[in-house]
Coordinates of N, CA, C and O in Angstrom, one line a residue:
G1 N 103.9 69.5 44.4 CA 102.9 69.1 44.4 C 102.9 68.3 42.6 O 102.5 67.5 42.4
A2 N 103.4 69.5 41.9 CA 103.0 69.0 40.6 C 104.1 68.2 39.8 O 103.5 67.5 38.9
Y3 N 105.5 67.8 40.7 CA 106.3 66.9 40.2 C 105.5 65.6 40.2 O 105.7 64.9 39.2
P4 N 105.0 64.7 41.3 CA 104.0 63.4 41.4 C 103.3 63.5 39.7 O 103.2 62.4 39.2
G5 N 102.4 64.9 39.9 CA 101.5 64.8 38.8 C 102.4 64.4 37.8 O 101.5 64.2 36.6
C6 N 103.3 64.7 37.1 CA 104.4 64.1 36.2 C 103.9 63.1 35.7 O 104.7 62.6 34.5
V7 N 104.2 62.0 36.6 CA 104.1 60.9 36.3 C 102.8 60.2 36.3 O 102.5 59.3 35.5
A8 N 101.5 60.6 36.4 CA 100.1 59.9 36.0 C 100.5 59.6 34.8 O 99.8 58.9 34.5
P9 N 100.6 61.0 33.9 CA 100.6 60.5 32.3 C 101.3 59.0 31.6 O 100.8 58.8 30.4
L10 N 102.3 59.1 32.6 CA 102.8 57.6 31.9 C 102.2 56.3 32.2 O 102.0 55.1 31.5
L11 N 101.5 56.3 33.3 CA 100.1 55.3 33.9 C 99.6 54.6 32.7 O 99.3 53.8 32.3
P12 N 98.4 55.6 31.7 CA 97.6 55.1 30.7 C 98.6 55.3 29.8 O 97.8 54.7 28.4
A13 N 99.1 55.4 29.3 CA 100.4 55.7 28.1 C 100.3 54.9 27.3 O 100.5 53.8 27.7
G14 N 100.4 54.7 25.7 CA 100.3 53.2 25.4 C 101.1 54.0 23.9 O 101.8 54.6 24.0
P15 N 101.4 53.1 23.0 CA 102.6 53.4 22.1 C 101.8 54.2 20.7 O 102.5 54.6 20.0
R16 N 100.3 55.0 21.0 CA 100.1 55.6 19.6 C 100.7 57.2 19.9 O 101.4 57.6 21.0
H17 N 100.9 58.0 18.3 CA 101.1 59.0 18.4 C 101.0 59.9 19.5 O 101.6 61.3 20.2
G18 N 99.7 60.5 19.9 CA 99.2 61.2 20.7 C 99.6 61.5 22.1 O 99.8 62.0 22.8
W19 N 100.0 60.4 22.7 CA 100.6 59.8 24.2 C 101.7 60.6 24.1 O 102.1 61.1 25.3
L20 N 102.6 60.9 23.0 CA 104.0 61.4 22.8 C 104.2 62.7 23.4 O 104.4 63.0 23.9
V21 N 103.1 63.4 22.9 CA 102.8 65.1 23.4 C 102.3 65.2 24.7 O 102.9 66.0 25.3
V22 N 101.5 64.2 25.2 CA 101.2 64.2 26.2 C 102.8 63.6 27.3 O 103.0 64.6 28.1
L23 N 103.4 62.7 27.2 CA 104.7 62.4 27.6 C 105.9 63.9 27.7 O 106.4 63.8 28.6
I24 N 105.5 64.1 26.4 CA 106.6 65.8 26.3 C 105.8 66.9 27.3 O 107.2 67.3 28.1
G25 N 105.0 66.9 27.2 CA 104.3 68.1 28.3 C 104.5 67.9 29.3 O 104.9 68.6 30.3
A26 N 104.3 66.4 29.8 CA 104.8 66.0 31.4 C 105.8 65.7 31.6 O 106.2 66.8 32.8
G27 N 106.9 65.5 30.8 CA 108.3 66.3 30.8 C 108.8 67.3 31.0 O 109.3 67.4 32.1
A28 N 107.9 68.3 30.3 CA 108.5 69.5 30.6 C 107.9 70.6 31.6 O 108.4 71.0 32.3
L29 N 106.6 70.1 32.4 CA 106.3 70.5 33.3 C 107.4 70.3 34.8 O 107.2 70.7 35.6
K30 N 107.5 68.8 34.7 CA 108.2 67.9 35.9 C 109.7 68.8 35.8 O 110.0 69.3 36.9
A31 N 110.2 69.3 34.3 CA 111.6 70.2 34.3 C 111.5 71.4 35.4 O 111.9 71.7 35.9
V32 N 110.3 72.2 35.1 CA 110.0 73.2 35.6 C 109.4 73.1 37.0 O 110.3 73.8 37.6
A33 N 109.1 72.2 37.5 CA 109.2 71.8 38.8 C 110.1 71.7 39.3 O 110.1 72.1 40.6
V34 N 111.1 71.1 39.1 CA 112.1 70.9 39.7 C 113.3 71.6 39.7 O 113.6 71.7 41.0
T35 N 113.4 72.3 38.6 CA 113.6 73.4 38.9 C 113.1 74.7 39.7 O 114.2 75.4 40.7
A36 N 111.6 74.9 39.9 CA 111.2 75.7 41.1 C 111.6 75.0 42.5 O 111.8 76.1 43.4
A37 N 111.3 73.8 42.4 CA 111.6 73.4 43.9 C 113.5 73.5 44.2 O 113.4 74.1 45.5
A38 N 113.9 73.3 43.7 CA 115.5 73.4 43.6 C 115.9 74.7 44.2 O 116.6 74.7 45.3
S39 N 115.4 75.6 43.4 CA 115.8 76.9 43.6 C 115.1 77.1 44.6 O 115.7 78.2 45.7
T40 N 114.0 77.1 45.3 CA 113.2 77.4 46.7 C 114.2 76.5 47.7 O 114.7 77.6 48.5
Q41 N 114.6 75.5 47.6 CA 114.9 74.8 48.8 C 116.7 75.4 48.9 O 116.5 76.2 50.0
R42 N 117.2 75.7 48.0 CA 118.8 76.5 48.2 C 118.5 77.5 48.4 O 119.9 77.6 49.3
S43 N 117.6 78.6 47.9 CA 117.3 79.8 48.8 C 117.1 79.5 50.0 O 117.7 80.6 50.9
L44 N 116.3 78.8 50.7 CA 116.2 79.0 52.2 C 117.2 78.4 52.8 O 118.0 78.6 54.1
R45 N 118.1 77.6 52.3 CA 119.1 76.9 53.1 C 120.5 77.9 52.9 O 120.8 78.6 54.2
Q46 N 120.6 79.0 52.1 CA 121.5 79.6 52.2 C 120.7 81.0 52.8 O 121.8 81.7 53.7
Q47 N 119.8 80.9 53.1 CA 119.1 81.9 54.1 C 119.2 81.4 55.6 O 119.6 82.5 56.6
L48 N 119.1 80.2 55.8 CA 119.1 80.0 57.1 C 120.4 79.3 57.6 O 120.3 79.2 59.0
C49 N 121.3 79.0 57.0 CA 122.5 78.0 57.4 C 123.6 79.0 57.5 O 123.8 80.2 56.2
P50 N 124.3 79.4 58.4 CA 126.1 79.6 58.2 C 126.5 79.5 57.2 O 126.4 78.5 56.8
A51 N 127.7 80.6 57.5 CA 128.4 81.1 55.9 C 128.9 80.2 56.0 O 129.2 79.4 54.9
H52 N 129.5 79.5 56.8 CA 130.5 78.8 57.1 C 130.4 77.1 57.1 O 131.2 76.1 56.8
L53 N 128.7 77.0 56.9 CA 128.5 75.9 56.9 C 127.6 75.1 55.5 O 127.1 74.1 55.4
Q54 N 128.0 76.6 54.9 CA 126.8 76.6 53.3 C 127.2 75.3 52.4 O 126.6 74.5 51.8
S55 N 128.6 75.2 52.4 CA 128.9 74.0 51.5 C 128.8 72.6 52.0 O 128.2 72.2 51.5
R56 N 129.1 72.6 53.4 CA 128.8 71.3 53.8 C 127.1 70.9 53.8 O 126.7 69.6 52.9
V57 N 126.3 71.6 54.2 CA 124.6 71.8 53.6 C 124.4 71.4 52.2 O 123.7 70.5 52.4
Q58 N 125.0 72.1 51.4 CA 124.6 71.8 50.3 C 125.2 71.1 49.4 O 124.4 70.0 49.0
Q59 N 125.9 70.3 50.0 CA 126.6 69.1 49.7 C 125.7 67.7 50.2 O 126.0 66.7 49.9
T60 N 125.9 67.8 51.6 CA 124.8 66.7 52.2 C 123.1 66.8 51.4 O 122.8 66.0 51.0
A61 N 123.2 67.6 51.1 CA 121.4 67.6 50.4 C 121.8 67.2 48.8 O 121.3 66.0 48.4
V62 N 123.6 67.6 48.1 CA 123.0 66.7 47.0 C 123.7 65.2 47.1 O 123.3 64.3 46.4
W63 N 124.0 64.8 48.3 CA 124.4 63.5 48.4 C 123.2 62.8 49.0 O 123.4 61.6 48.4
L64 N 122.6 63.2 49.5 CA 121.0 62.7 49.6 C 120.2 62.0 48.8 O 119.8 61.5 48.7
V65 N 120.1 63.3 47.7 CA 119.5 63.3 46.2 C 120.2 62.1 45.5 O 119.1 61.7 44.9
A66 N 121.0 62.7 45.3 CA 122.3 61.5 44.4 C 122.1 60.1 44.7 O 121.5 59.1 43.8
G67 N 122.0 60.0 46.3 CA 122.1 58.7 47.0 C 120.6 58.1 46.4 O 120.4 56.8 46.7
A68 N 119.8 58.6 47.1 CA 118.3 58.2 46.3 C 118.3 57.6 44.9 O 117.5 57.0 45.0
R69 N 118.7 58.3 44.5 CA 118.2 58.0 43.2 C 119.0 56.9 42.7 O 118.8 56.0 41.8
L70 N 120.2 56.6 43.3 CA 121.1 55.4 43.1 C 120.3 54.1 43.8 O 120.4 52.7 43.7
L71 N 119.4 54.7 44.6 CA 118.6 53.3 45.3 C 117.7 53.2 44.5 O 116.7 51.7 44.4
A72 N 116.9 54.2 44.6 CA 115.7 54.2 43.7 C 115.9 53.5 42.0 O 114.5 52.7 41.9
A73 N 116.7 53.2 41.5 CA 116.7 52.9 40.2 C 116.7 51.0 40.4 O 115.9 50.5 39.5
P74 N 117.8 51.1 41.1 CA 117.5 49.2 41.3 C 116.3 48.6 41.9 O 115.6 48.0 42.1
T75 N 115.8 49.7 42.6 CA 114.0 49.0 43.9 C 113.3 49.6 42.5 O 112.7 48.4 42.5
A76 N 113.2 50.2 41.6 CA 112.2 50.3 40.7 C 112.3 49.1 39.6 O 111.3 48.1 39.6
G77 N 113.3 48.8 39.3 CA 113.8 47.4 38.3 C 113.1 46.5 39.3 O 112.7 45.5 38.6
A78 N 113.5 46.3 40.5 CA 113.2 45.2 41.3 C 111.4 45.0 41.6 O 111.1 43.7 41.1
V79 N 110.8 46.0 41.5 CA 109.4 46.4 41.4 C 109.1 45.7 40.1 O 108.2 45.2 40.1
A80 N 109.1 46.0 38.9 CA 108.8 46.0 37.5 C 108.9 44.5 37.5 O 108.3 43.9 36.4
A81 N 110.3 44.2 37.7 CA 110.9 42.7 37.9 C 109.7 41.6 38.3 O 109.5 40.8 37.7
A82 N 109.2 41.9 39.2 CA 108.4 41.3 40.2 C 106.7 41.6 39.8 O 106.1 40.6 40.3
A83 N 106.3 42.4 39.6 CA 105.1 43.1 39.9 C 104.9 43.5 38.1 O 103.2 43.9 37.8
G84 N 106.1 44.6 37.6 CA 105.2 44.3 36.4 C 105.9 46.1 36.3 O 105.9 46.5 37.4
V85 N 105.9 46.4 35.0 CA 106.0 47.8 35.0 C 105.2 49.2 35.6 O 105.6 50.3 36.1
W86 N 104.0 48.7 34.9 CA 102.9 49.8 35.3 C 103.1 49.7 37.4 O 102.9 50.7 37.7
A87 N 103.1 48.6 38.0 CA 103.3 48.2 39.4 C 104.2 49.0 40.1 O 104.1 50.4 40.9
A88 N 105.5 49.1 39.3 CA 106.7 50.1 39.5 C 106.5 51.7 39.4 O 106.8 52.2 40.4
L89 N 106.0 52.0 38.5 CA 105.1 53.5 37.9 C 104.5 53.9 39.4 O 104.6 54.5 39.6
V90 N 103.3 53.0 39.5 CA 102.6 53.5 40.9 C 103.5 53.4 42.0 O 103.0 54.4 42.7
T91 N 104.0 52.9 42.0 CA 104.8 52.8 43.5 C 105.6 53.8 43.5 O 105.5 54.7 44.6
G92 N 106.0 54.3 42.4 CA 106.9 55.6 42.6 C 106.0 56.4 42.4 O 107.0 57.5 43.0
M93 N 105.2 56.7 41.8 CA 104.0 57.8 42.4 C 103.8 58.1 43.6 O 103.2 59.3 43.7
V94 N 103.4 57.1 44.1 CA 102.8 56.8 45.6 C 103.7 57.8 46.3 O 103.9 58.4 47.4
L95 N 105.4 57.2 46.1 CA 106.3 57.9 47.0 C 106.8 59.0 46.9 O 107.0 60.0 47.6
L96 N 106.6 59.4 45.8 CA 106.6 61.0 45.1 C 105.1 62.0 45.5 O 105.6 63.1 46.5
I97 N 104.3 61.5 46.0 CA 102.7 62.0 46.5 C 102.7 62.4 47.8 O 102.5 63.0 48.6
G98 N 103.8 61.2 48.9 CA 104.0 61.1 50.3 C 104.7 62.3 50.8 O 104.0 62.4 51.8
P99 N 105.5 62.9 50.4 CA 105.9 64.5 51.0 C 105.0 65.3 50.7 O 105.4 66.9 51.5
V100 N 104.1 65.1 50.0 CA 103.2 66.4 49.4 C 102.4 67.0 50.9 O 102.3 68.3 51.1
P101 N 101.8 65.6 51.5 CA 100.9 66.4 52.8 C 102.1 67.1 53.9 O 101.2 68.3 54.7
L102 N 103.0 66.5 53.9 CA 103.9 66.6 54.9 C 104.3 68.5 54.8 O 104.7 69.4 55.6
L103 N 104.3 68.8 53.4 CA 105.0 69.9 52.8 C 103.7 71.0 52.9 O 103.7 72.3 53.8
W104 N 102.4 70.4 52.9 CA 101.6 71.5 53.1 C 101.1 72.0 54.3 O 100.3 72.6 54.5
L105 N 101.4 71.0 55.0 CA 101.1 71.2 56.5 C 102.3 72.3 57.5 O 102.1 72.4 58.6
S106 N 103.3 72.2 56.5 CA 104.6 72.7 57.6 C 104.5 74.3 57.1 O 103.9 74.4 56.1
P107 N 105.3 74.7 58.2 CA 105.4 76.6 58.1 C 105.7 76.9 56.1 O 105.4 78.1 55.9
V108 N 106.5 75.9 55.9 CA 107.3 76.5 54.8 C 106.0 77.1 54.0 O 106.4 78.0 53.1
R109 N 105.4 76.7 53.6 CA 104.0 76.4 52.6 C 103.1 78.4 52.8 O 103.2 78.5 52.1
G110 N 103.2 78.3 54.3 CA 102.9 80.2 54.4 C 103.8 80.8 54.1 O 103.8 82.4 54.1
L111 N 104.9 80.9 53.8 CA 106.1 81.6 53.6 C 105.9 82.7 52.7 O 105.2 82.4 51.7
K112 N 105.6 84.3 52.9 CA 105.7 85.1 51.8 C 106.7 85.8 51.7 O 106.9 86.6 50.3
A113 N 107.7 85.7 52.9 CA 109.2 86.5 52.7 C 110.3 85.2 53.0 O 109.7 84.5 53.7
M114 N 111.6 85.8 52.5 CA 112.4 84.9 53.5 C 112.4 84.7 54.8 O 112.4 86.1 55.5
P115 N 112.5 83.5 55.6 CA 112.7 84.2 56.9 C 113.7 84.9 57.3 O 115.1 84.7 56.7
R116 N 114.3 85.0 58.6 CA 115.4 85.9 58.9 C 116.2 85.0 59.8 O 116.0 84.0 60.1
P117 N 117.3 84.8 59.4 CA 118.4 83.7 59.8 C 118.3 83.9 61.2 O 118.1 84.7 62.1
P118 N 118.6 82.8 61.6 CA 118.5 82.2 63.6 C 120.0 83.1 63.9 O 120.6 83.7 62.8
H119 N 120.2 83.5 65.1 CA 121.1 83.9 66.0 C 122.4 83.2 65.3 O 122.3 81.8 65.1
P120 N 123.6 83.8 64.7 CA 124.7 83.2 64.0 C 125.3 82.2 64.9 O 125.5 82.6 66.0
L121 N 125.9 81.3 64.3 CA 126.8 80.4 65.2 C 128.3 81.0 64.7 O 128.4 81.9 64.2
P122 N 128.8 80.4 66.0 CA 130.0 81.3 66.1 C 131.4 80.8 65.0 O 130.9 79.3 64.4
D123 N 132.0 81.4 64.3 CA 132.8 80.8 63.2 C 134.0 80.8 63.7 O 134.6 81.9 63.8
H124 N 134.3 79.9 63.7 CA 136.0 79.2 64.0 C 136.7 78.8 63.3 O 138.0 78.9 63.2
S125 N 136.5 79.4 61.8 CA 137.4 79.0 60.8 C 138.4 79.8 60.9 O 139.6 79.2 60.2
G126 N 138.1 80.9 61.4 CA 139.4 81.7 61.1 C 140.6 81.8 62.0 O 141.7 82.5 61.9
L127 N 140.0 81.0 63.2 CA 141.0 80.8 64.3 C 142.4 79.9 64.1 O 142.1 79.0 63.0
P128 N 143.4 80.2 64.5 CA 144.6 79.4 64.2 C 144.4 78.2 65.2 O 144.0 77.7 66.0
R129 N 144.9 77.1 64.2 CA 144.6 75.8 64.6 C 146.4 75.0 64.6 O 147.2 75.3 63.9
E130 N 146.5 74.2 65.5 CA 147.5 73.5 65.4 C 147.7 72.4 64.3 O 146.4 72.3 64.2
E131 N 148.9 71.8 64.1 CA 149.0 71.1 63.3 C 148.1 69.6 63.6 O 148.6 69.2 64.8
G132 N 147.5 68.7 62.7 CA 146.9 68.0 63.2 C 145.5 68.2 63.7 O 144.8 67.1 63.4
D133 N 144.8 69.6 63.9 CA 144.1 69.7 64.0 C 142.7 69.5 63.3 O 143.0 70.5 62.1
C134 N 141.9 68.7 63.9 CA 140.7 68.9 62.4 C 139.2 69.2 63.1 O 138.9 68.6 63.6
R135 N 139.1 70.5 63.0 CA 137.8 70.9 63.1 C 136.8 71.0 62.4 O 136.9 71.3 60.8
V136 N 135.5 70.4 62.8 CA 134.5 69.8 62.3 C 133.3 70.6 62.9 O 133.1 70.8 64.3
H137 N 132.8 71.5 62.1 CA 131.9 72.2 62.7 C 130.0 71.7 62.2 O 129.6 70.7 61.4

């Protein structure tokens, strides 16, 4: 919930020096929030994902985040060009707030300890393969 709130100081910010301190503080809080969220997500993935799928799951998560950023930049530019910078900032903040209720209502919020991994999937990576055999897990 802290990450979307870090965008809020951008909305009323003006060219005065006092806002610079507010924006630096919001940026620092955003960096802490991103680090905490990423560490938690990665830890849960590592705990719940079978060992032989961890690299694929991590790369998929990275691909989704990077892809979302690639789409967000031109979309924000289009909204800013059409409706103004303030409208683009408000739209971004609303989109960042969207997942907060989902996480609030999810079982993740109530975790006090790492969940136990599910029953392990069979790891076929060590089995001999025929030439040209492409095994996807």
